[in-house]
């Protein structure tokens, strides 16, 4: 099972409702992926499988929540890599934030250059307004909590009131800092779900900044939810146990605040 699970991708599909989601954004689809850690156990064939899955969901918005390469300065990037990651398209855009491995080994500038070349905009304590048929929502991103300098106040500076706000943060525990700001949904990774889980105990080890929120959905406060994706790759050890890799799909709806599993 430890050898099978790293390739056994789980698609978690949800409907996310919130009263601030404007009518034009009803049924807007967000696809989240993260923690590929390319170069450790996850390779270009794995990335191609991932992009094929993501394309099949015809996302309106694609979000990568950090840790692209396991060691960015040692990985030899080939033209095939750029072609595969660039194949993802989304009418509302492709956005990314830094993970701790993206900063590691002086890879900070390399990560931004690579993502830019592949059509992703890296949000580093910054935000964009997304427009659709005259309505708008906000997407914001903060720097990594481990090796960066996250600043949500700067990311949300000048944010219009009563605008639905999606926050990308590699570190899930940053939700505690975000809770005092007008954020409605935070998407995170980093934890890998612990990679190895024991029945009745849960994850054996999770990294700093993923101690309180380890996987899945959390209601941080009224009107603000956090989702922690288990990631796709592995790091340190190439194993997963009772902790499948994950791609997450969210369909947005205007309505009462809540997230529920999608049923076709």
Short mmCIF file of N, CA, C and O in Angstrom, two decimals, residues 8-136:
data_model
loop_
_atom_site.label_atom_id
_atom_site.label_comp_id
_atom_site.label_asym_id
_atom_site.label_seq_id
_atom_site.Cartn_x
_atom_site.Cartn_y
_atom_site.Cartn_z
N UNK A 8 -1.95 6.92 -6.44
CA UNK A 8 -3.39 6.71 -6.39
C UNK A 8 -4.06 8.03 -6.00
O UNK A 8 -4.41 8.26 -4.85
N UNK A 9 -4.24 8.89 -7.00
CA UNK A 9 -4.70 10.26 -6.74
C UNK A 9 -6.19 10.28 -6.40
O UNK A 9 -7.02 9.69 -7.10
N UNK A 10 -6.50 10.98 -5.33
CA UNK A 10 -7.88 11.16 -4.88
C UNK A 10 -8.38 12.51 -5.39
O UNK A 10 -7.72 13.54 -5.20
N UNK A 11 -9.55 12.52 -6.04
CA UNK A 11 -10.17 13.76 -6.48
C UNK A 11 -11.24 14.14 -5.45
O UNK A 11 -12.25 13.45 -5.31
N UNK A 12 -11.01 15.21 -4.73
CA UNK A 12 -11.97 15.70 -3.74
C UNK A 12 -12.75 16.83 -4.38
O UNK A 12 -12.18 17.87 -4.73
N UNK A 13 -14.05 16.64 -4.55
CA UNK A 13 -14.89 17.58 -5.30
C UNK A 13 -15.97 18.12 -4.36
O UNK A 13 -16.71 17.36 -3.76
N UNK A 14 -16.04 19.45 -4.27
CA UNK A 14 -16.96 20.07 -3.33
C UNK A 14 -17.75 21.20 -3.99
O UNK A 14 -17.31 21.83 -4.95
N UNK A 15 -18.94 21.45 -3.42
CA UNK A 15 -19.67 22.68 -3.68
C UNK A 15 -19.41 23.63 -2.52
O UNK A 15 -19.61 23.26 -1.36
N UNK A 16 -18.96 24.84 -2.84
CA UNK A 16 -18.71 25.83 -1.80
C UNK A 16 -19.66 27.00 -2.00
O UNK A 16 -19.64 27.65 -3.05
N UNK A 17 -20.49 27.24 -0.99
CA UNK A 17 -21.47 28.32 -1.05
C UNK A 17 -21.10 29.42 -0.08
O UNK A 17 -20.60 29.16 1.03
N UNK A 18 -21.38 30.66 -0.48
CA UNK A 18 -21.14 31.80 0.40
C UNK A 18 -22.01 32.96 -0.09
O UNK A 18 -22.16 33.17 -1.30
N UNK A 19 -22.60 33.72 0.83
CA UNK A 19 -23.48 34.83 0.41
C UNK A 19 -22.78 35.94 -0.36
O UNK A 19 -23.44 36.71 -1.07
N UNK A 20 -21.44 36.04 -0.25
CA UNK A 20 -20.73 37.09 -0.96
C UNK A 20 -20.34 36.70 -2.39
O UNK A 20 -19.85 37.55 -3.14
N UNK A 21 -20.56 35.45 -2.75
CA UNK A 21 -20.26 35.03 -4.12
C UNK A 21 -21.29 35.68 -5.05
O UNK A 21 -22.49 35.45 -4.90
N UNK A 22 -20.86 36.51 -6.01
CA UNK A 22 -21.82 37.22 -6.87
C UNK A 22 -22.47 36.27 -7.87
O UNK A 22 -21.92 35.20 -8.19
N UNK A 23 -23.64 36.66 -8.39
CA UNK A 23 -24.38 35.77 -9.30
C UNK A 23 -23.58 35.27 -10.49
O UNK A 23 -23.70 34.10 -10.88
N UNK A 24 -22.76 36.13 -11.08
CA UNK A 24 -22.00 35.71 -12.28
C UNK A 24 -20.97 34.63 -11.97
O UNK A 24 -20.48 33.96 -12.89
N UNK A 25 -20.62 34.47 -10.68
CA UNK A 25 -19.63 33.46 -10.29
C UNK A 25 -20.27 32.15 -9.85
O UNK A 25 -19.57 31.24 -9.41
N UNK A 26 -21.60 32.04 -9.96
CA UNK A 26 -22.26 30.77 -9.70
C UNK A 26 -21.69 29.70 -10.62
O UNK A 26 -21.56 29.93 -11.84
N UNK A 27 -21.33 28.57 -10.07
CA UNK A 27 -20.79 27.41 -10.77
C UNK A 27 -19.38 27.66 -11.33
O UNK A 27 -18.89 26.90 -12.16
N UNK A 28 -18.73 28.70 -10.84
CA UNK A 28 -17.32 28.89 -11.18
C UNK A 28 -16.51 27.76 -10.55
O UNK A 28 -16.68 27.44 -9.38
N UNK A 29 -15.62 27.18 -11.33
CA UNK A 29 -14.87 26.00 -10.86
C UNK A 29 -13.41 26.35 -10.60
O UNK A 29 -12.72 26.89 -11.47
N UNK A 30 -12.96 26.02 -9.39
CA UNK A 30 -11.57 26.20 -8.99
C UNK A 30 -10.94 24.82 -8.83
O UNK A 30 -11.52 23.94 -8.20
N UNK A 31 -9.76 24.63 -9.39
CA UNK A 31 -9.00 23.40 -9.16
C UNK A 31 -7.72 23.77 -8.43
O UNK A 31 -6.98 24.66 -8.84
N UNK A 32 -7.48 23.08 -7.32
CA UNK A 32 -6.30 23.31 -6.48
C UNK A 32 -5.38 22.09 -6.52
O UNK A 32 -5.83 20.95 -6.39
N UNK A 33 -4.07 22.35 -6.68
CA UNK A 33 -3.08 21.29 -6.52
C UNK A 33 -1.83 21.88 -5.89
O UNK A 33 -1.63 23.10 -5.91
N UNK A 34 -1.01 21.05 -5.31
CA UNK A 34 0.17 21.55 -4.59
C UNK A 34 1.10 20.41 -4.20
O UNK A 34 0.77 19.23 -4.37
N UNK A 35 2.26 20.80 -3.68
CA UNK A 35 3.23 19.85 -3.11
C UNK A 35 3.57 18.72 -4.07
O UNK A 35 3.57 17.55 -3.70
N UNK A 36 3.89 19.09 -5.29
CA UNK A 36 4.35 18.08 -6.25
C UNK A 36 5.75 17.58 -5.89
O UNK A 36 6.07 16.41 -6.09
N UNK A 37 6.60 18.47 -5.38
CA UNK A 37 7.97 18.10 -5.00
C UNK A 37 8.67 17.35 -6.13
O UNK A 37 9.27 16.29 -5.94
N UNK A 38 8.58 17.94 -7.32
CA UNK A 38 9.18 17.32 -8.50
C UNK A 38 10.68 17.11 -8.27
O UNK A 38 11.38 18.00 -7.79
N UNK A 39 11.14 15.90 -8.61
CA UNK A 39 12.56 15.60 -8.48
C UNK A 39 12.88 14.66 -7.33
O UNK A 39 13.98 14.14 -7.25
N UNK A 40 11.88 14.43 -6.44
CA UNK A 40 12.13 13.47 -5.36
C UNK A 40 11.53 12.14 -5.76
O UNK A 40 12.22 11.24 -6.23
N UNK A 41 10.23 11.99 -5.66
CA UNK A 41 9.58 10.77 -6.08
C UNK A 41 8.63 11.04 -7.25
O UNK A 41 8.33 10.16 -8.06
N UNK A 42 8.22 12.28 -7.38
CA UNK A 42 7.28 12.72 -8.39
C UNK A 42 8.07 13.24 -9.60
O UNK A 42 8.93 14.11 -9.45
N UNK A 43 7.79 12.69 -10.81
CA UNK A 43 8.57 13.04 -11.98
C UNK A 43 7.69 13.65 -13.07
O UNK A 43 6.50 13.94 -12.84
N UNK A 44 8.24 13.84 -14.27
CA UNK A 44 7.48 14.48 -15.34
C UNK A 44 6.29 13.64 -15.80
O UNK A 44 5.26 14.19 -16.20
N UNK A 45 6.41 12.32 -15.73
CA UNK A 45 5.26 11.49 -16.10
C UNK A 45 4.13 11.69 -15.10
O UNK A 45 2.94 11.70 -15.48
N UNK A 46 4.48 11.87 -13.83
CA UNK A 46 3.46 12.15 -12.82
C UNK A 46 2.83 13.51 -13.07
O UNK A 46 1.60 13.68 -12.94
N UNK A 47 3.65 14.51 -13.42
CA UNK A 47 3.12 15.85 -13.70
C UNK A 47 2.18 15.82 -14.89
O UNK A 47 1.14 16.50 -14.88
N UNK A 48 2.52 15.04 -15.91
CA UNK A 48 1.65 14.95 -17.09
C UNK A 48 0.31 14.32 -16.72
O UNK A 48 -0.75 14.78 -17.19
N UNK A 49 0.32 13.29 -15.88
CA UNK A 49 -0.94 12.69 -15.42
C UNK A 49 -1.77 13.72 -14.66
O UNK A 49 -2.99 13.81 -14.82
N UNK A 50 -1.09 14.52 -13.83
CA UNK A 50 -1.79 15.54 -13.05
C UNK A 50 -2.44 16.57 -13.95
O UNK A 50 -3.62 16.92 -13.78
N UNK A 51 -1.69 17.08 -14.93
CA UNK A 51 -2.25 18.10 -15.81
C UNK A 51 -3.39 17.54 -16.66
O UNK A 51 -4.36 18.25 -16.94
N UNK A 52 -3.30 16.28 -17.03
CA UNK A 52 -4.41 15.65 -17.78
C UNK A 52 -5.67 15.62 -16.93
O UNK A 52 -6.78 15.89 -17.43
N UNK A 53 -5.53 15.26 -15.66
CA UNK A 53 -6.68 15.23 -14.76
C UNK A 53 -7.27 16.63 -14.61
O UNK A 53 -8.49 16.84 -14.70
N UNK A 54 -6.40 17.61 -14.35
CA UNK A 54 -6.88 18.98 -14.13
C UNK A 54 -7.60 19.50 -15.38
O UNK A 54 -8.68 20.11 -15.27
N UNK A 55 -7.06 19.26 -16.55
CA UNK A 55 -7.70 19.73 -17.78
C UNK A 55 -9.08 19.12 -17.96
O UNK A 55 -10.00 19.75 -18.49
N UNK A 56 -9.25 17.88 -17.49
CA UNK A 56 -10.55 17.21 -17.67
C UNK A 56 -11.66 17.90 -16.89
O UNK A 56 -12.84 17.72 -17.21
N UNK A 57 -11.31 18.68 -15.88
CA UNK A 57 -12.33 19.36 -15.07
C UNK A 57 -12.68 20.75 -15.61
O UNK A 57 -13.55 21.42 -15.06
N UNK A 58 -12.02 21.18 -16.67
CA UNK A 58 -12.35 22.45 -17.33
C UNK A 58 -12.49 23.58 -16.30
O UNK A 58 -13.52 24.24 -16.19
N UNK A 59 -11.43 23.80 -15.55
CA UNK A 59 -11.43 24.80 -14.48
C UNK A 59 -11.55 26.21 -15.03
O UNK A 59 -11.01 26.54 -16.09
N UNK A 60 -12.26 27.04 -14.26
CA UNK A 60 -12.28 28.48 -14.55
C UNK A 60 -11.08 29.17 -13.92
O UNK A 60 -10.64 30.21 -14.40
N UNK A 61 -10.58 28.60 -12.83
CA UNK A 61 -9.47 29.17 -12.08
C UNK A 61 -8.61 28.02 -11.56
O UNK A 61 -9.14 27.06 -10.99
N UNK A 62 -7.30 28.10 -11.77
CA UNK A 62 -6.39 27.06 -11.30
C UNK A 62 -5.46 27.67 -10.26
O UNK A 62 -4.87 28.73 -10.48
N UNK A 63 -5.33 26.99 -9.11
CA UNK A 63 -4.50 27.49 -8.01
C UNK A 63 -3.47 26.45 -7.61
O UNK A 63 -3.83 25.31 -7.29
N UNK A 64 -2.21 26.85 -7.62
CA UNK A 64 -1.13 26.00 -7.13
C UNK A 64 -0.65 26.58 -5.81
O UNK A 64 -0.17 27.71 -5.76
N UNK A 65 -0.77 25.79 -4.73
CA UNK A 65 -0.49 26.33 -3.41
C UNK A 65 0.86 25.87 -2.83
O UNK A 65 0.99 25.57 -1.66
N UNK A 66 1.88 25.86 -3.70
CA UNK A 66 3.25 25.78 -3.23
C UNK A 66 3.95 24.44 -3.28
O UNK A 66 3.34 23.38 -3.34
N UNK A 67 5.29 24.52 -3.26
CA UNK A 67 6.23 23.40 -3.29
C UNK A 67 6.18 22.66 -4.63
O UNK A 67 5.76 21.51 -4.73
N UNK A 68 6.69 23.35 -5.65
CA UNK A 68 6.73 22.78 -6.99
C UNK A 68 7.84 21.75 -7.12
O UNK A 68 7.60 20.60 -7.49
N UNK A 69 9.08 22.16 -6.83
CA UNK A 69 10.22 21.25 -6.86
C UNK A 69 10.62 20.88 -5.44
O UNK A 69 10.45 21.67 -4.51
N UNK A 70 11.20 19.69 -5.27
CA UNK A 70 11.69 19.33 -3.95
C UNK A 70 12.95 20.14 -3.63
O UNK A 70 13.14 20.60 -2.51
N UNK A 71 13.83 20.29 -4.63
CA UNK A 71 15.03 21.12 -4.48
C UNK A 71 15.21 21.90 -5.78
O UNK A 71 15.79 21.41 -6.74
N UNK A 72 14.69 23.14 -5.85
CA UNK A 72 14.63 23.86 -7.12
C UNK A 72 15.97 24.12 -7.78
O UNK A 72 16.05 24.14 -9.02
N UNK A 73 17.02 24.32 -7.01
CA UNK A 73 18.31 24.67 -7.63
C UNK A 73 19.06 23.44 -8.14
O UNK A 73 20.03 23.58 -8.89
N UNK A 74 18.64 22.25 -7.76
CA UNK A 74 19.30 21.04 -8.23
C UNK A 74 18.55 20.35 -9.36
O UNK A 74 19.12 19.55 -10.09
N UNK A 75 17.26 20.67 -9.50
CA UNK A 75 16.46 20.00 -10.54
C UNK A 75 16.78 20.58 -11.92
O UNK A 75 16.80 21.80 -12.10
N UNK A 76 17.03 19.71 -12.88
CA UNK A 76 17.34 20.13 -14.25
C UNK A 76 16.03 20.27 -15.03
O UNK A 76 15.41 19.27 -15.40
N UNK A 77 15.64 21.51 -15.28
CA UNK A 77 14.37 21.77 -15.96
C UNK A 77 14.55 21.59 -17.46
O UNK A 77 15.47 22.16 -18.06
N UNK A 78 13.67 20.81 -18.08
CA UNK A 78 13.74 20.53 -19.51
C UNK A 78 12.58 21.22 -20.23
O UNK A 78 11.60 21.62 -19.60
N UNK A 79 12.67 21.35 -21.56
CA UNK A 79 11.54 21.92 -22.31
C UNK A 79 10.23 21.16 -22.09
O UNK A 79 9.15 21.76 -22.11
N UNK A 80 10.32 19.84 -21.87
CA UNK A 80 9.11 19.05 -21.62
C UNK A 80 8.38 19.55 -20.37
O UNK A 80 7.15 19.57 -20.34
N UNK A 81 9.14 19.93 -19.36
CA UNK A 81 8.51 20.43 -18.14
C UNK A 81 7.65 21.66 -18.45
O UNK A 81 6.49 21.74 -18.05
N UNK A 82 8.23 22.62 -19.15
CA UNK A 82 7.49 23.84 -19.47
C UNK A 82 6.26 23.53 -20.32
O UNK A 82 5.18 24.11 -20.12
N UNK A 83 6.40 22.63 -21.25
CA UNK A 83 5.28 22.27 -22.13
C UNK A 83 4.14 21.66 -21.32
O UNK A 83 2.96 21.99 -21.53
N UNK A 84 4.46 20.77 -20.38
CA UNK A 84 3.43 20.09 -19.60
C UNK A 84 2.69 21.08 -18.71
O UNK A 84 1.45 21.13 -18.71
N UNK A 85 3.42 21.89 -17.95
CA UNK A 85 2.76 22.79 -17.01
C UNK A 85 2.04 23.92 -17.73
O UNK A 85 0.99 24.39 -17.28
N UNK A 86 2.57 24.33 -18.88
CA UNK A 86 1.93 25.39 -19.66
C UNK A 86 0.64 24.92 -20.33
O UNK A 86 -0.17 25.74 -20.78
N UNK A 87 0.44 23.61 -20.40
CA UNK A 87 -0.76 23.08 -21.06
C UNK A 87 -2.03 23.37 -20.28
O UNK A 87 -3.14 23.25 -20.82
N UNK A 88 -1.90 23.74 -19.00
CA UNK A 88 -3.07 24.08 -18.20
C UNK A 88 -3.57 25.47 -18.59
O UNK A 88 -2.80 26.42 -18.69
N UNK A 89 -4.87 25.58 -18.81
CA UNK A 89 -5.48 26.86 -19.13
C UNK A 89 -6.73 27.05 -18.29
O UNK A 89 -7.39 26.09 -17.90
N UNK A 90 -7.04 28.33 -18.02
CA UNK A 90 -8.23 28.66 -17.24
C UNK A 90 -8.61 30.10 -17.56
O UNK A 90 -7.76 30.98 -17.51
N UNK A 91 -9.88 30.36 -17.89
CA UNK A 91 -10.28 31.71 -18.32
C UNK A 91 -10.08 32.78 -17.27
O UNK A 91 -9.83 33.94 -17.61
N UNK A 92 -10.16 32.44 -15.99
CA UNK A 92 -9.96 33.44 -14.93
C UNK A 92 -8.50 33.52 -14.48
O UNK A 92 -8.15 34.35 -13.64
N UNK A 93 -7.67 32.63 -15.01
CA UNK A 93 -6.25 32.71 -14.71
C UNK A 93 -5.71 31.52 -13.94
O UNK A 93 -6.46 30.66 -13.45
N UNK A 94 -4.38 31.50 -13.84
CA UNK A 94 -3.64 30.49 -13.07
C UNK A 94 -2.78 31.24 -12.06
O UNK A 94 -1.99 32.11 -12.43
N UNK A 95 -2.94 30.88 -10.79
CA UNK A 95 -2.26 31.59 -9.72
C UNK A 95 -1.48 30.62 -8.85
O UNK A 95 -1.83 29.44 -8.73
N UNK A 96 -0.42 31.12 -8.22
CA UNK A 96 0.43 30.30 -7.37
C UNK A 96 0.96 31.13 -6.21
O UNK A 96 0.97 32.36 -6.27
N UNK A 97 1.37 30.43 -5.15
CA UNK A 97 2.07 31.05 -4.03
C UNK A 97 3.32 30.24 -3.72
O UNK A 97 3.47 29.11 -4.17
N UNK A 98 4.19 30.85 -2.95
CA UNK A 98 5.43 30.18 -2.53
C UNK A 98 5.15 29.16 -1.44
O UNK A 98 4.40 29.39 -0.50
N UNK A 99 5.83 28.00 -1.56
CA UNK A 99 5.97 27.07 -0.46
C UNK A 99 7.37 27.18 0.10
O UNK A 99 8.24 27.85 -0.48
N UNK A 100 7.64 26.48 1.19
CA UNK A 100 8.97 26.56 1.79
C UNK A 100 10.04 26.00 0.85
O UNK A 100 11.16 26.54 0.76
N UNK A 101 9.74 24.93 0.10
CA UNK A 101 10.73 24.38 -0.82
C UNK A 101 10.97 25.30 -2.02
O UNK A 101 12.04 25.23 -2.62
N UNK A 102 10.02 26.13 -2.36
CA UNK A 102 10.21 27.07 -3.46
C UNK A 102 11.22 28.16 -3.11
O UNK A 102 11.89 28.71 -3.98
N UNK A 103 11.34 28.46 -1.83
CA UNK A 103 12.36 29.41 -1.37
C UNK A 103 13.69 28.70 -1.09
O UNK A 103 14.73 29.34 -1.06
N UNK A 104 13.63 27.40 -0.85
CA UNK A 104 14.81 26.67 -0.38
C UNK A 104 15.96 26.68 -1.38
O UNK A 104 15.76 26.67 -2.60
N UNK A 105 17.18 26.70 -0.84
CA UNK A 105 18.38 26.64 -1.68
C UNK A 105 18.50 27.82 -2.62
O UNK A 105 18.99 27.68 -3.74
N UNK A 106 18.01 28.98 -2.19
CA UNK A 106 18.07 30.19 -3.01
C UNK A 106 17.26 30.04 -4.30
O UNK A 106 17.62 30.59 -5.35
N UNK A 107 16.16 29.30 -4.22
CA UNK A 107 15.33 29.07 -5.41
C UNK A 107 14.24 30.09 -5.61
O UNK A 107 13.42 29.94 -6.52
N UNK A 108 14.20 31.15 -4.79
CA UNK A 108 13.10 32.11 -4.81
C UNK A 108 12.85 32.71 -6.19
O UNK A 108 11.73 32.66 -6.70
N UNK A 109 13.88 33.27 -6.80
CA UNK A 109 13.71 33.91 -8.10
C UNK A 109 13.43 32.87 -9.18
O UNK A 109 12.64 33.11 -10.11
N UNK A 110 14.06 31.71 -9.07
CA UNK A 110 13.86 30.65 -10.06
C UNK A 110 12.39 30.23 -10.10
O UNK A 110 11.81 30.07 -11.18
N UNK A 111 11.78 30.05 -8.92
CA UNK A 111 10.39 29.62 -8.87
C UNK A 111 9.48 30.61 -9.58
O UNK A 111 8.63 30.23 -10.39
N UNK A 112 9.66 31.90 -9.29
CA UNK A 112 8.81 32.90 -9.91
C UNK A 112 9.02 32.94 -11.43
O UNK A 112 8.06 33.07 -12.20
N UNK A 113 10.26 32.79 -11.86
CA UNK A 113 10.55 32.79 -13.30
C UNK A 113 9.90 31.58 -13.98
O UNK A 113 9.31 31.72 -15.07
N UNK A 114 10.00 30.41 -13.35
CA UNK A 114 9.43 29.20 -13.92
C UNK A 114 7.92 29.30 -14.00
O UNK A 114 7.31 29.00 -15.05
N UNK A 115 7.28 29.75 -12.93
CA UNK A 115 5.82 29.83 -12.92
C UNK A 115 5.34 30.87 -13.92
O UNK A 115 4.32 30.67 -14.60
N UNK A 116 6.05 31.97 -14.02
CA UNK A 116 5.67 33.00 -14.99
C UNK A 116 5.76 32.45 -16.41
O UNK A 116 4.86 32.69 -17.24
N UNK A 117 6.81 31.71 -16.70
CA UNK A 117 6.97 31.14 -18.04
C UNK A 117 5.86 30.14 -18.36
O UNK A 117 5.50 29.96 -19.54
N UNK A 118 5.31 29.51 -17.32
CA UNK A 118 4.24 28.52 -17.52
C UNK A 118 2.85 29.15 -17.41
O UNK A 118 1.84 28.44 -17.42
N UNK A 119 2.78 30.48 -17.29
CA UNK A 119 1.50 31.17 -17.31
C UNK A 119 0.84 31.36 -15.97
O UNK A 119 -0.32 31.77 -15.90
N UNK A 120 1.57 31.07 -14.87
CA UNK A 120 1.03 31.28 -13.53
C UNK A 120 1.48 32.63 -12.99
O UNK A 120 2.65 33.00 -13.14
N UNK A 121 0.58 33.34 -12.34
CA UNK A 121 0.96 34.56 -11.64
C UNK A 121 1.22 34.22 -10.18
O UNK A 121 0.35 33.66 -9.50
N UNK A 122 2.40 34.52 -9.69
CA UNK A 122 2.75 34.24 -8.30
C UNK A 122 2.30 35.43 -7.43
O UNK A 122 2.72 36.56 -7.66
N UNK A 123 1.46 35.13 -6.46
CA UNK A 123 0.97 36.15 -5.53
C UNK A 123 1.84 36.10 -4.28
O UNK A 123 1.80 35.13 -3.52
N UNK A 124 2.61 37.14 -4.06
CA UNK A 124 3.49 37.22 -2.91
C UNK A 124 3.08 38.45 -2.10
O UNK A 124 3.53 39.55 -2.36
N UNK A 125 2.17 38.22 -1.16
CA UNK A 125 1.58 39.31 -0.38
C UNK A 125 0.92 40.32 -1.31
O UNK A 125 1.10 41.54 -1.19
N UNK A 126 0.15 39.79 -2.26
CA UNK A 126 -0.51 40.62 -3.25
C UNK A 126 -1.84 40.00 -3.65
O UNK A 126 -2.17 38.89 -3.20
N UNK A 127 -2.60 40.69 -4.47
CA UNK A 127 -3.92 40.20 -4.84
C UNK A 127 -4.30 40.68 -6.23
O UNK A 127 -3.69 41.60 -6.78
N UNK A 128 -5.32 40.05 -6.79
CA UNK A 128 -5.91 40.44 -8.07
C UNK A 128 -7.43 40.41 -7.93
O UNK A 128 -7.98 39.56 -7.20
N UNK A 129 -8.09 41.28 -8.65
CA UNK A 129 -9.55 41.22 -8.75
C UNK A 129 -9.89 40.43 -10.01
O UNK A 129 -9.37 40.71 -11.10
N UNK A 130 -10.74 39.42 -9.86
CA UNK A 130 -11.18 38.60 -10.98
C UNK A 130 -12.56 39.08 -11.42
O UNK A 130 -13.46 39.23 -10.60
N UNK A 131 -12.71 39.28 -12.72
CA UNK A 131 -13.95 39.84 -13.27
C UNK A 131 -14.67 38.80 -14.12
O UNK A 131 -14.03 38.03 -14.86
N UNK A 132 -16.00 38.80 -14.00
CA UNK A 132 -16.82 37.88 -14.80
C UNK A 132 -18.20 38.50 -14.97
O UNK A 132 -18.95 38.66 -14.00
N UNK A 133 -18.50 38.88 -16.20
CA UNK A 133 -19.82 39.43 -16.53
C UNK A 133 -20.23 40.57 -15.61
O UNK A 133 -21.38 40.65 -15.15
N UNK A 134 -19.31 41.46 -15.32
CA UNK A 134 -19.62 42.62 -14.52
C UNK A 134 -19.51 42.43 -13.02
O UNK A 134 -19.57 43.41 -12.26
N UNK A 135 -19.35 41.19 -12.56
CA UNK A 135 -19.16 40.91 -11.14
C UNK A 135 -17.69 40.66 -10.86
O UNK A 135 -16.89 40.42 -11.78
N UNK A 136 -17.32 40.66 -9.57
CA UNK A 136 -15.91 40.46 -9.23
C UNK A 136 -15.75 39.74 -7.90
O UNK A 136 -16.61 39.81 -7.02
#
